[in-house]
Short mmCIF file of C-alpha atoms in Angstrom, two decimals:
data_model
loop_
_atom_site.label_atom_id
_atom_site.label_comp_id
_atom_site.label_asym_id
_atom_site.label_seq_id
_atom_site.Cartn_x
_atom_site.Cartn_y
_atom_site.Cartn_z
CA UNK A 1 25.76 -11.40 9.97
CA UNK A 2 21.72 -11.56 8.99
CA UNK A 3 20.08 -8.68 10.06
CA UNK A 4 17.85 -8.38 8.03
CA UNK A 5 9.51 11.87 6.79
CA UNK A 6 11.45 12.28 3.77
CA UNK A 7 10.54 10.55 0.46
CA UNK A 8 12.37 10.93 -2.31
CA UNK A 9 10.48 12.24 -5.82
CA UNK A 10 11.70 8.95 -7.27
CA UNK A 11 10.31 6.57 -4.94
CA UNK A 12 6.76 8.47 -5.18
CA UNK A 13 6.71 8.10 -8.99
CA UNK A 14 7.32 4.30 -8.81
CA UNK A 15 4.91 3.89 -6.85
CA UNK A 16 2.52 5.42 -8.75
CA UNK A 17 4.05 3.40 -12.00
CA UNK A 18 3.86 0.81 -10.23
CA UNK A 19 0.65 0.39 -8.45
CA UNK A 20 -1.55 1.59 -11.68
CA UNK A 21 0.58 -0.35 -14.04
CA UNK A 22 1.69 -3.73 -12.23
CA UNK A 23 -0.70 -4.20 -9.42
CA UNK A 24 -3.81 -2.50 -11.65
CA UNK A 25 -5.13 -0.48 -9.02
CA UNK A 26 -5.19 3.71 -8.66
CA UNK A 27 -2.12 4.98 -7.67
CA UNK A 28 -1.21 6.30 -4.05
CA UNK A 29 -2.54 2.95 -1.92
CA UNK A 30 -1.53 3.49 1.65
CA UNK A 31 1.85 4.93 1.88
CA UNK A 32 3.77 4.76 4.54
CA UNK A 33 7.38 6.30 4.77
CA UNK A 34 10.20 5.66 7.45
CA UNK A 35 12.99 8.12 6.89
CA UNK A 36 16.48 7.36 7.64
CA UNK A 37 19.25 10.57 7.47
CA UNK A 38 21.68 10.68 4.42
CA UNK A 39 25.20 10.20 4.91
CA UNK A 40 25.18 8.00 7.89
CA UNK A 41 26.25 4.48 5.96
CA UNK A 42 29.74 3.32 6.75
CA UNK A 43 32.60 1.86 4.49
CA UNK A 44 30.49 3.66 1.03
CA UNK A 45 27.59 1.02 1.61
CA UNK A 46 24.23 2.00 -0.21
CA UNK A 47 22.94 5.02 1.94
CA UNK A 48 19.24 4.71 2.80
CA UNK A 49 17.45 7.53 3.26
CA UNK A 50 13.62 6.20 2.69
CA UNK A 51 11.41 3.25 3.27
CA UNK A 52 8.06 3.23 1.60
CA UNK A 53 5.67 0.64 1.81
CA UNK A 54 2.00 0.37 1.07
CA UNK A 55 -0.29 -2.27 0.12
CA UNK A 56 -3.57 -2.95 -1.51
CA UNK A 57 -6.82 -5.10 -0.59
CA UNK A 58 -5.96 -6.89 -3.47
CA UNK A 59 -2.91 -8.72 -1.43
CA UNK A 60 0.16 -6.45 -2.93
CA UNK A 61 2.76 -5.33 -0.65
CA UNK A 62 5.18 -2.58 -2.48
CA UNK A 63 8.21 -1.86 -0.72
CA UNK A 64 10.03 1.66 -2.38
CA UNK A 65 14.08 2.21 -1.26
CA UNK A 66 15.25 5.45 -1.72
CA UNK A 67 19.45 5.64 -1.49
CA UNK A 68 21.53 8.81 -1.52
CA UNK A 69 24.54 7.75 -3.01
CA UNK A 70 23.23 4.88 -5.77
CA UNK A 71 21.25 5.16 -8.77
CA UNK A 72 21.52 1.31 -8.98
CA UNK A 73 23.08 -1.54 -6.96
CA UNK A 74 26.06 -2.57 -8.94
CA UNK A 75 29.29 -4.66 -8.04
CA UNK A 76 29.18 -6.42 -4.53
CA UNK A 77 26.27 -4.00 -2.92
CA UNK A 78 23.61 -5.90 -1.02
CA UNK A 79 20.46 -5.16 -0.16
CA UNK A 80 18.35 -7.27 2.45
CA UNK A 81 14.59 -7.18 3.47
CA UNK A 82 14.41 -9.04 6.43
CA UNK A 83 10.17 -9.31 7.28
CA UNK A 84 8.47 -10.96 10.44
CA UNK A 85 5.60 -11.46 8.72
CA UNK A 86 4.00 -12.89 12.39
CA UNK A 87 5.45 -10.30 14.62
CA UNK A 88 6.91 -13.37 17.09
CA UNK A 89 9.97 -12.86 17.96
CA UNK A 90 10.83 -16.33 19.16
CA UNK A 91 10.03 -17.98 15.65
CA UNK A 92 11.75 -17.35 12.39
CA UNK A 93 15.57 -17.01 11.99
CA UNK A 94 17.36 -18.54 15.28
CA UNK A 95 21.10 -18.53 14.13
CA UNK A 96 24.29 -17.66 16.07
CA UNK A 97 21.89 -17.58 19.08
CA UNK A 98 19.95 -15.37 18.51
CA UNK A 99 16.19 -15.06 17.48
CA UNK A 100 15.55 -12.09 15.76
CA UNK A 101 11.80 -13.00 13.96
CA UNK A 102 12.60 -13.43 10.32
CA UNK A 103 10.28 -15.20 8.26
CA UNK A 104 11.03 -14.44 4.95
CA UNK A 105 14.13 -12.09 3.52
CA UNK A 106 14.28 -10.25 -0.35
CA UNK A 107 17.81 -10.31 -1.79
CA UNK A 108 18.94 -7.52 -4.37
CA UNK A 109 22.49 -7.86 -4.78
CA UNK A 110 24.20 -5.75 -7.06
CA UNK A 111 25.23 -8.17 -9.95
CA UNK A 112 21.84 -8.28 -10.67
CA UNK A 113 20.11 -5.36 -9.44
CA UNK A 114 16.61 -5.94 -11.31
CA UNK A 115 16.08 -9.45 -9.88
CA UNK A 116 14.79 -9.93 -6.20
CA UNK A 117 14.85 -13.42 -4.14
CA UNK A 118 11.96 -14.05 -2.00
CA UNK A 119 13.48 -16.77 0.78
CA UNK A 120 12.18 -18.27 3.72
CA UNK A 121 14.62 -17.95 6.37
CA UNK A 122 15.33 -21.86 6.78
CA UNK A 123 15.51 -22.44 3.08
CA UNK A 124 18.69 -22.85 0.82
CA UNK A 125 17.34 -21.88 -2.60
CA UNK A 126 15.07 -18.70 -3.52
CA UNK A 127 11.52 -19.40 -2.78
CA UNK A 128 10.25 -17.02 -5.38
CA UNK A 129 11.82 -14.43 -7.58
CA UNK A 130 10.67 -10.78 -8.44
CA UNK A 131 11.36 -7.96 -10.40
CA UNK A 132 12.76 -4.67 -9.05
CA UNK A 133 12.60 -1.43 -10.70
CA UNK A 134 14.75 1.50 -10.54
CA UNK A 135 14.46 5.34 -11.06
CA UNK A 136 15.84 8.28 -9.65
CA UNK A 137 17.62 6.50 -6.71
CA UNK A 138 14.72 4.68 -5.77
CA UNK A 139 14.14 0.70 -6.01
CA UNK A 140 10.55 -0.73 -5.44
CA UNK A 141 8.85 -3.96 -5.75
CA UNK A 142 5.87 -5.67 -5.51
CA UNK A 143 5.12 -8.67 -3.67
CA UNK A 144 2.47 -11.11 -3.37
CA UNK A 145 1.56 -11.31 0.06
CA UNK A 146 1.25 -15.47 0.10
CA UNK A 147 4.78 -14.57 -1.08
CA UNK A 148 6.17 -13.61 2.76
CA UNK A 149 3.84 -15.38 4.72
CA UNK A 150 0.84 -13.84 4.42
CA UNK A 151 0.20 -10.98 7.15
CA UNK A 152 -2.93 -10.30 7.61
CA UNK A 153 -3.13 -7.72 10.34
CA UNK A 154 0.41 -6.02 10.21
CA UNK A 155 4.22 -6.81 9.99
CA UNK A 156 7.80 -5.85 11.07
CA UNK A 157 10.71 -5.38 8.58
CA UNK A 158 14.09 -4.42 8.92
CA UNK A 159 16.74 -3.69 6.48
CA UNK A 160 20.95 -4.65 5.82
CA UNK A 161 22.83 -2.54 3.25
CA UNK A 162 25.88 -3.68 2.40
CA UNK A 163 29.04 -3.20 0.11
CA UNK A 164 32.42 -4.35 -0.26
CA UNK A 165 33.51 -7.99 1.02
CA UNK A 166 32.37 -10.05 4.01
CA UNK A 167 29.56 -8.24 5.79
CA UNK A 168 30.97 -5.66 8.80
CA UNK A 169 29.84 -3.25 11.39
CA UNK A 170 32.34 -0.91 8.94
CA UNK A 171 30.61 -1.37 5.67
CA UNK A 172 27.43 -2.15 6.87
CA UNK A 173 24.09 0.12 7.51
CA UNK A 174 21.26 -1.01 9.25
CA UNK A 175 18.02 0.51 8.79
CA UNK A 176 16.75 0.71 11.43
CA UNK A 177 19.87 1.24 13.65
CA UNK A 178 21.39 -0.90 15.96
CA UNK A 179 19.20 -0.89 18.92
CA UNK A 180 15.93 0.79 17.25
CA UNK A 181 12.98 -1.42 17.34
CA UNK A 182 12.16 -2.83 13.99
CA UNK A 183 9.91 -0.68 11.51
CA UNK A 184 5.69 -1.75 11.40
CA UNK A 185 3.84 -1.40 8.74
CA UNK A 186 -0.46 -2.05 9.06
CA UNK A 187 -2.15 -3.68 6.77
CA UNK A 188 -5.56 -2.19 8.62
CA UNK A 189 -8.10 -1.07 5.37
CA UNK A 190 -11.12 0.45 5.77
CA UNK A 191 -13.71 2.35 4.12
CA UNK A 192 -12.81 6.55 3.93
CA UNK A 193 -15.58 6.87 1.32
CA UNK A 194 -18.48 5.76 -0.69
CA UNK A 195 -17.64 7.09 -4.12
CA UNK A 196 -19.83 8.24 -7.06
CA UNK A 197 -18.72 8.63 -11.01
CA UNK A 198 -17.80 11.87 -11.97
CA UNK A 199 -21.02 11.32 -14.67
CA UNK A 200 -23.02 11.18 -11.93
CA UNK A 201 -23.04 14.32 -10.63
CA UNK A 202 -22.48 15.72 -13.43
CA UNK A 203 -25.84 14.63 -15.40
CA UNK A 204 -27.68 15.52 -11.82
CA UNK A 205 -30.41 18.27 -12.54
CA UNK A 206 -34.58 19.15 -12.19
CA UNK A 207 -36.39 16.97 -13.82
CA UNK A 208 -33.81 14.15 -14.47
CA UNK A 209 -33.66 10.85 -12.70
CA UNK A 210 -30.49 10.98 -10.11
CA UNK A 211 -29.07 7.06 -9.23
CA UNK A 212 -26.06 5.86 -7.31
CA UNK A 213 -26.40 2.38 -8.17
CA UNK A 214 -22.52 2.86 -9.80
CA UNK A 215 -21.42 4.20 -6.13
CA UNK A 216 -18.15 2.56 -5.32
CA UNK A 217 -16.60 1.99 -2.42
CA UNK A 218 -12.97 3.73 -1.59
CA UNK A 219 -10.36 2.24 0.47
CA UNK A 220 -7.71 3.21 2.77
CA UNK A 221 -5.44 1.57 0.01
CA UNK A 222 -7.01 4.07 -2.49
CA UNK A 223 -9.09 1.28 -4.34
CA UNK A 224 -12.55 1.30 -5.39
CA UNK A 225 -14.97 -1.43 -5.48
CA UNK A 226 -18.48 -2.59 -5.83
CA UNK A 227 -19.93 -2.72 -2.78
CA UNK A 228 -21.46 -5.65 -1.23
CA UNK A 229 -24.83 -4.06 0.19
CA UNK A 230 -26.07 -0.21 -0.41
CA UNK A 231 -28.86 1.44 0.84
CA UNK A 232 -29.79 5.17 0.37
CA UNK A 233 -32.08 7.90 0.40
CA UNK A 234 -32.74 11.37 -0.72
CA UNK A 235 -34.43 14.30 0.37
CA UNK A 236 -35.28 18.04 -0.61
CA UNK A 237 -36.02 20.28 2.02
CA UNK A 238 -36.43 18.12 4.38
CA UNK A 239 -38.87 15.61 2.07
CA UNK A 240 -38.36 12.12 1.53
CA UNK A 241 -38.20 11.52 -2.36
CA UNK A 242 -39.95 8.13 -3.08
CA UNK A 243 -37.26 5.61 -5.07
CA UNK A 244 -37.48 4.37 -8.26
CA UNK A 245 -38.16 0.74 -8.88
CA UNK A 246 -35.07 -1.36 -7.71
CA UNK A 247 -34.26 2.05 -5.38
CA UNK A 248 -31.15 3.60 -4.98
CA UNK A 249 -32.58 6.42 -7.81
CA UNK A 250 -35.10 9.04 -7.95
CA UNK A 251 -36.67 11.30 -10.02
CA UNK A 252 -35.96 15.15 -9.12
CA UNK A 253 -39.04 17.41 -9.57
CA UNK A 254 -38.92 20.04 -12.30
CA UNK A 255 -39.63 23.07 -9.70
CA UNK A 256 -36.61 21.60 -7.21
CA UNK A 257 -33.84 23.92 -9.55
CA UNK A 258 -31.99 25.64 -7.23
CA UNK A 259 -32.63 23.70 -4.11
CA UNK A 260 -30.47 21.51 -2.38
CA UNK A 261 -30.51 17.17 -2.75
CA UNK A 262 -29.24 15.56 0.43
CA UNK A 263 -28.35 11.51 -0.08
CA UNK A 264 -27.33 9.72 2.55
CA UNK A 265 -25.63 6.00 1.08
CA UNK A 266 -24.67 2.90 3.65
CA UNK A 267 -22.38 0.53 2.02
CA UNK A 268 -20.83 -2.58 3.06
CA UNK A 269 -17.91 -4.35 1.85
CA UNK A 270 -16.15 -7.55 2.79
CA UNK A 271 -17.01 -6.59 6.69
CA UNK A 272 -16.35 -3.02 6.51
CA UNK A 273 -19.14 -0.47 6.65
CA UNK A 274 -19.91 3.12 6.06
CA UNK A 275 -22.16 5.76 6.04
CA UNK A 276 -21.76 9.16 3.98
CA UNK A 277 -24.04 12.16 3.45
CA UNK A 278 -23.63 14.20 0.36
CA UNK A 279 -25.43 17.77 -0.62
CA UNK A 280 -25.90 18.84 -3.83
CA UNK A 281 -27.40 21.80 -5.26
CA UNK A 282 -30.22 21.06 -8.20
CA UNK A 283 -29.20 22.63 -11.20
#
């Protein structure tokens, strides 16, 4: 048979491990959980009870598995990832006459729960292999997107958890059930905010120079980066404060303490744009 709210504390710590540490990003990039109740996998199969999956700009995908019954996979448990990375139902996986849209499946089986096999669904052999990690019931991995076919907009996944012999309706869970439409998961980014160094503000007073030339651009997928284009300006009171040479700073007046600094920054980045306004009291 191919088939291919709750979050557990263990999956969000991986995450976090994972993203900062593997993917070297900030933690927290775009999570996205699909709960499944406890208790409801037949025969002693691996119970699901979360799916977590987010992804960065960078091109990770990290899928997090939270189980209620396994700290690890271990003797003939099975877990597989079935993705349509194109969201077409009529290409992919075609066997026993069906067509069910998988591209690409990841194998964690439980002789080797630590290892993951990246496949494409008409291959023999393991296309790539990854590592999985494992921590309070909760396995995660990262993959290189080029590594399942390379969504770019969005992409259905399913799941088969398995245990015990050949693969049954009696010691078999699918997640999602029988009958459920498959699981989504958008790879949409966009800008929620044009960041500045904590520094920044910090050093911001009368009669110092304020600058946002280290402004960064924050992601939906929690990552910063240097924008490609930013424009911005500054007033007091209503006043346009004349830029520096090279703009984007300006020299605060000595008698402004106390007021209030209003910058408004437009930043671009890889087709994305966004304005913010920020208000700051002079100090």
């Amino acid at each position: 048979m191919r088939v291919p709210k709750h979050l557990s504390r263990g999956l969000g710590m991986l995450v976090a491990l994972m993203v900062s540490v593997l993917v070297f990003v900030p933690a927290g990039a775009a999570l996205e959980v699909y709960d499944d109740s406890a208790g409801d996998a037949p025969g002693g199969a691996p119970d699901v009870t979360a799916v977590g999956v987010s992804h960065t700009f960078a091109g990770k995908v990290i899928f997090g598995v939270s189980f209620a019954n396994r700290p690890i996979l271990s003797g003939e448990d099975l877990i597989v990832l079935g993705i349509d990375s194109d969201q077409n139902k009529s290409t992919g996986y075609t066997g026993a006459g069906r067509s069910d849209g998988i591209d690409w499946e990841l194998f964690v089986g439980g002789d080797e729960p630590t290892v993951g096999l990246i496949t494409r669904w008409d291959h023999d052999l393991p296309d790539a292999v990854v590592p999985i990690e494992w921590s309070d019931q909760t396995m995660l991995v990262v993959v290189d997107k080029r590594l399942i076919g390379n969504p770019t907009s969005a992409f259905d996944f399913g799941l088969v958890s398995h245990t015990g012999g050949a693969m049954k309706f009696q010691n078999t869970e699918l997640v999602p059930h029988l009958g459920q439409p498959w699981f989504t998961y958008s790879l949409a980014t966009e800008i929620v905010a044009i960041w500045l160094p904590p520094q920044t503000l910090i050093a911001m007073k009368a009669g110092s120079v304020f600058s946002v030339r280290n402004a960064a651009v924050k992601l939906s997928t929690d990552e910063l980066f240097k924008p490609d284009t930013l424009t911005a300006k500054a007033t007091i009171a209503g006043k346009a404060l004349k830029p520096r040479v090279g703009g984007l700073a300006w020299k605060i007046p000595k008698a402004a303490k106390g007021k209030r600094l209003v910058v408004t920054m437009r930043a671009t980045f890889q087709g994305m744009q966004a304005t913010q306004t920020m208000t700051l009291r002079i100090r």
